[in-house]
Amino acid sequence: MHRRVVITGLGVVTPVGICVDAFWESLVSGRSGIGPITKFDASEFTSRIAGEVKGFDPLDYLDAKEVRKLGTFIQFAVAAAMEAKSDAGLEINGSNEERVGVHIGAGIGCLPTIEEQHKRLLEKGPRRISPFFIPKLIINMASGYVSIIFGAKGPNSASVTACATGLHSISEAFFCVRDGRADVMFAGGAESVITPLAVGGFCAMRALSTRNDEPERASRPFEAERDGFVMAEGAGIVVLESLAHATARGVRIYAELLGAGMSADAYHLVAPDPTASGAVRAMKAALEDAGVVPDEIEHINAHGTSTQLNDKVETMAIKSLFKDRARKIPVTANKSMVGHLLGGAGGVETVAAVLTMDRGVIPPTINYEHPDEECDLDYVPNVARRTQIRMTLSNSFGFGGTNVSIVLRKFEE
C-alpha cells in the first residue's frame, strides 16, 4: 500500500522573483524577467539575452566563508530550500533527521567555475587551482550542502537529466516518500550557467532566440514567430511529505503529488522524436501511476521551450493523449516569462503548477501574438485566467530524449 505524498513547502530563486510571492505576482501579471546579458560582454554572440536573477545576495543565506566554497547554482538551491523549509514550518532534529532527505539536481552544474579555473590553470599553472574547485563544481553538492545545513540525514541524491532534471528529482523524491524510505524530501533543481561558454555552445546549436532588441518579447512558446529558447538561471524546491507526517504536524498542505511517469525517446541527441511517442508515454505513465484518466486533467503546465520542434511535438503529444478534449485544456508555459532554467526548470514549474491550483489563477503564456497552425491548443494567451483547477499535469523534456511528467491534485482529505 503506497503512502500519500503531499507538498507542504515551496521555495524559488528566479529571474522574476527571489521568493514565492514575488515570483507568483510576476507570473500572473505577465511580467517578463528576460533582459540583456550583464554577466559578461555578449556583444559577439548571436544571442545576447537571458533570464538573469537580479538582486540575489548569497550573504542573506550563508556567511562569507561558505559563499566562497559554493558555486552559484548551489547558493540558489540553498536559498530556495531555506524558503521551502520555512514555508513548511519544518524542524529537523535528532528525532527525525534520518527520515528527512534531499534530491536536488542540475543540468550542467558549475560551468562558471570550470571556465574560471581553466583560465587560471593556463595562465598561472596547476598550483593556483582553487582547493574548492571540485566541491564547487560537482552537481550532487547542491543536495549535499542542503543536507549539511539542515542536518538532513535521510536519502541524498541528485538527478542530471538536462532540462528534465528538476522534475526527475521531484519524481525520485516522490518515490522515496511514497515507498516509506523517507518521511520528508526536499526536491527540485538549480542552475546558473549564463557564461560565455554555455551561451556560445547553445548559440552554436542555434537553439537560442536572437530577438536581442526586444528581450522581453523573445521567449514565445507555441507562437508562430518563436525562434528559440532564452537561457535563464535560478532554482525551484518543494517539500514533499507523507500525508500522515504532514497531518501529524498540523501544517498547511498545498497539493498532493499523485504520480510520476518517465520515458525515453531513444531517437536523437537533441531533437525530440517527431512522432511525439516519447512525450505521450511519459504523460500516460504519469496518469497511470496516479490512478487517474485523461478526462480528469484540467490544466497542463507545459515544457514549452519556445523552440520550433519542441513546441510542435509537445502539442502533438497532448492532442494524441487527450484526443477531443485537448483543445479544451488550458496549457501554460512559464518559460515565456521566466526563460529556460535548464536543470532548474522543472522545480520552478512545479511551484507554479501548485500555486495555479492553490490560488485559483492560471498564469498566461505571454508574447502570444501570431497563432501557429501546428500549435492549436488553448495556451492561455497573454492574460491570466481566474478559474479553479483540481488536477494538473506538468511536463519536462530534456536533451537525450529523456521525458518526465507528474500529476498534481489540489489537496483533498
PDB file of N, CA and C in Angstrom, residues 124-156:
ATOM      1  N   LYS A 124      48.399  30.619 -14.846  1.00  0.00           N
ATOM      2  CA  LYS A 124      49.221  30.655 -13.643  1.00  0.00           C
ATOM      3  C   LYS A 124      49.738  29.288 -13.194  1.00  0.00           C
ATOM      4  N   GLY A 125      49.272  28.226 -13.843  1.00  0.00           N
ATOM      5  CA  GLY A 125      49.778  26.896 -13.510  1.00  0.00           C
ATOM      6  C   GLY A 125      48.895  26.139 -12.534  1.00  0.00           C
ATOM      7  N   PRO A 126      49.149  24.831 -12.391  1.00  0.00           N
ATOM      8  CA  PRO A 126      48.264  23.960 -11.593  1.00  0.00           C
ATOM      9  C   PRO A 126      48.258  24.284 -10.106  1.00  0.00           C
ATOM     10  N   ARG A 127      49.319  24.876  -9.566  1.00  0.00           N
ATOM     11  CA  ARG A 127      49.354  25.169  -8.133  1.00  0.00           C
ATOM     12  C   ARG A 127      48.377  26.268  -7.740  1.00  0.00           C
ATOM     13  N   ARG A 128      47.851  27.004  -8.710  1.00  0.00           N
ATOM     14  CA  ARG A 128      46.925  28.096  -8.405  1.00  0.00           C
ATOM     15  C   ARG A 128      45.462  27.684  -8.514  1.00  0.00           C
ATOM     16  N   ILE A 129      45.214  26.403  -8.837  1.00  0.00           N
ATOM     17  CA  ILE A 129      43.818  25.940  -8.880  1.00  0.00           C
ATOM     18  C   ILE A 129      43.234  25.948  -7.467  1.00  0.00           C
ATOM     19  N   SER A 130      42.029  26.434  -7.334  1.00  0.00           N
ATOM     20  CA  SER A 130      41.388  26.553  -6.022  1.00  0.00           C
ATOM     21  C   SER A 130      41.130  25.177  -5.412  1.00  0.00           C
ATOM     22  N   PRO A 131      41.376  25.032  -4.111  1.00  0.00           N
ATOM     23  CA  PRO A 131      41.040  23.750  -3.454  1.00  0.00           C
ATOM     24  C   PRO A 131      39.536  23.500  -3.409  1.00  0.00           C
ATOM     25  N   PHE A 132      38.762  24.552  -3.682  1.00  0.00           N
ATOM     26  CA  PHE A 132      37.303  24.395  -3.699  1.00  0.00           C
ATOM     27  C   PHE A 132      36.769  24.133  -5.111  1.00  0.00           C
ATOM     28  N   PHE A 133      37.675  23.974  -6.085  1.00  0.00           N
ATOM     29  CA  PHE A 133      37.238  23.790  -7.471  1.00  0.00           C
ATOM     30  C   PHE A 133      36.282  22.608  -7.601  1.00  0.00           C
ATOM     31  N   ILE A 134      36.672  21.443  -7.128  1.00  0.00           N
ATOM     32  CA  ILE A 134      35.834  20.251  -7.276  1.00  0.00           C
ATOM     33  C   ILE A 134      34.539  20.354  -6.456  1.00  0.00           C
ATOM     34  N   PRO A 135      34.614  20.726  -5.153  1.00  0.00           N
ATOM     35  CA  PRO A 135      33.339  20.842  -4.403  1.00  0.00           C
ATOM     36  C   PRO A 135      32.378  21.870  -4.992  1.00  0.00           C
ATOM     37  N   LYS A 136      32.915  22.955  -5.592  1.00  0.00           N
ATOM     38  CA  LYS A 136      32.027  23.954  -6.200  1.00  0.00           C
ATOM     39  C   LYS A 136      31.378  23.432  -7.463  1.00  0.00           C
ATOM     40  N   LEU A 137      32.021  22.449  -8.057  1.00  0.00           N
ATOM     41  CA  LEU A 137      31.664  22.012  -9.405  1.00  0.00           C
ATOM     42  C   LEU A 137      30.621  20.901  -9.444  1.00  0.00           C
ATOM     43  N   ILE A 138      30.777  19.887  -8.610  1.00  0.00           N
ATOM     44  CA  ILE A 138      30.002  18.662  -8.816  1.00  0.00           C
ATOM     45  C   ILE A 138      28.523  18.860  -8.463  1.00  0.00           C
ATOM     46  N   ILE A 139      27.690  18.246  -9.259  1.00  0.00           N
ATOM     47  CA  ILE A 139      26.263  18.554  -9.217  1.00  0.00           C
ATOM     48  C   ILE A 139      25.603  18.075  -7.933  1.00  0.00           C
ATOM     49  N   ASN A 140      26.037  16.943  -7.378  1.00  0.00           N
ATOM     50  CA  ASN A 140      25.373  16.446  -6.166  1.00  0.00           C
ATOM     51  C   ASN A 140      25.639  17.331  -4.953  1.00  0.00           C
ATOM     52  N   MET A 141      26.527  18.328  -5.105  1.00  0.00           N
ATOM     53  CA  MET A 141      26.845  19.177  -3.960  1.00  0.00           C
ATOM     54  C   MET A 141      25.664  20.056  -3.550  1.00  0.00           C
ATOM     55  N   ALA A 142      24.726  20.320  -4.475  1.00  0.00           N
ATOM     56  CA  ALA A 142      23.533  21.079  -4.069  1.00  0.00           C
ATOM     57  C   ALA A 142      22.749  20.273  -3.035  1.00  0.00           C
ATOM     58  N   SER A 143      22.513  19.004  -3.343  1.00  0.00           N
ATOM     59  CA  SER A 143      21.844  18.133  -2.362  1.00  0.00           C
ATOM     60  C   SER A 143      22.688  17.982  -1.107  1.00  0.00           C
ATOM     61  N   GLY A 144      23.995  17.778  -1.319  1.00  0.00           N
ATOM     62  CA  GLY A 144      24.878  17.559  -0.184  1.00  0.00           C
ATOM     63  C   GLY A 144      24.906  18.746   0.761  1.00  0.00           C
ATOM     64  N   TYR A 145      25.010  19.958   0.206  1.00  0.00           N
ATOM     65  CA  TYR A 145      25.137  21.114   1.086  1.00  0.00           C
ATOM     66  C   TYR A 145      23.814  21.432   1.784  1.00  0.00           C
ATOM     67  N   VAL A 146      22.700  21.245   1.084  1.00  0.00           N
ATOM     68  CA  VAL A 146      21.403  21.454   1.749  1.00  0.00           C
ATOM     69  C   VAL A 146      21.261  20.479   2.911  1.00  0.00           C
ATOM     70  N   SER A 147      21.703  19.243   2.721  1.00  0.00           N
ATOM     71  CA  SER A 147      21.625  18.277   3.830  1.00  0.00           C
ATOM     72  C   SER A 147      22.518  18.695   4.995  1.00  0.00           C
ATOM     73  N   ILE A 148      23.671  19.285   4.676  1.00  0.00           N
ATOM     74  CA  ILE A 148      24.609  19.704   5.736  1.00  0.00           C
ATOM     75  C   ILE A 148      24.007  20.830   6.574  1.00  0.00           C
ATOM     76  N   ILE A 149      23.463  21.856   5.905  1.00  0.00           N
ATOM     77  CA  ILE A 149      22.968  22.999   6.688  1.00  0.00           C
ATOM     78  C   ILE A 149      21.677  22.660   7.410  1.00  0.00           C
ATOM     79  N   PHE A 150      20.908  21.682   6.897  1.00  0.00           N
ATOM     80  CA  PHE A 150      19.654  21.311   7.560  1.00  0.00           C
ATOM     81  C   PHE A 150      19.850  20.156   8.555  1.00  0.00           C
ATOM     82  N   GLY A 151      20.969  19.429   8.448  1.00  0.00           N
ATOM     83  CA  GLY A 151      21.135  18.225   9.258  1.00  0.00           C
ATOM     84  C   GLY A 151      20.207  17.120   8.823  1.00  0.00           C
ATOM     85  N   ALA A 152      19.918  17.063   7.531  1.00  0.00           N
ATOM     86  CA  ALA A 152      19.008  16.046   6.984  1.00  0.00           C
ATOM     87  C   ALA A 152      19.813  14.810   6.609  1.00  0.00           C
ATOM     88  N   LYS A 153      19.624  13.712   7.320  1.00  0.00           N
ATOM     89  CA  LYS A 153      20.468  12.528   7.161  1.00  0.00           C
ATOM     90  C   LYS A 153      19.777  11.382   6.425  1.00  0.00           C
ATOM     91  N   GLY A 154      18.631  11.664   5.782  1.00  0.00           N
ATOM     92  CA  GLY A 154      17.939  10.624   5.025  1.00  0.00           C
ATOM     93  C   GLY A 154      18.516  10.475   3.624  1.00  0.00           C
ATOM     94  N   PRO A 155      17.750   9.891   2.691  1.00  0.00           N
ATOM     95  CA  PRO A 155      18.247   9.690   1.331  1.00  0.00           C
ATOM     96  C   PRO A 155      18.767  10.988   0.723  1.00  0.00           C
ATOM     97  N   ASN A 156      19.903  10.890   0.009  1.00  0.00           N
ATOM     98  CA  ASN A 156      20.504  12.095  -0.566  1.00  0.00           C
ATOM     99  C   ASN A 156      21.061  11.752  -1.935  1.00  0.00           C
TER     100      ASN A 156
END
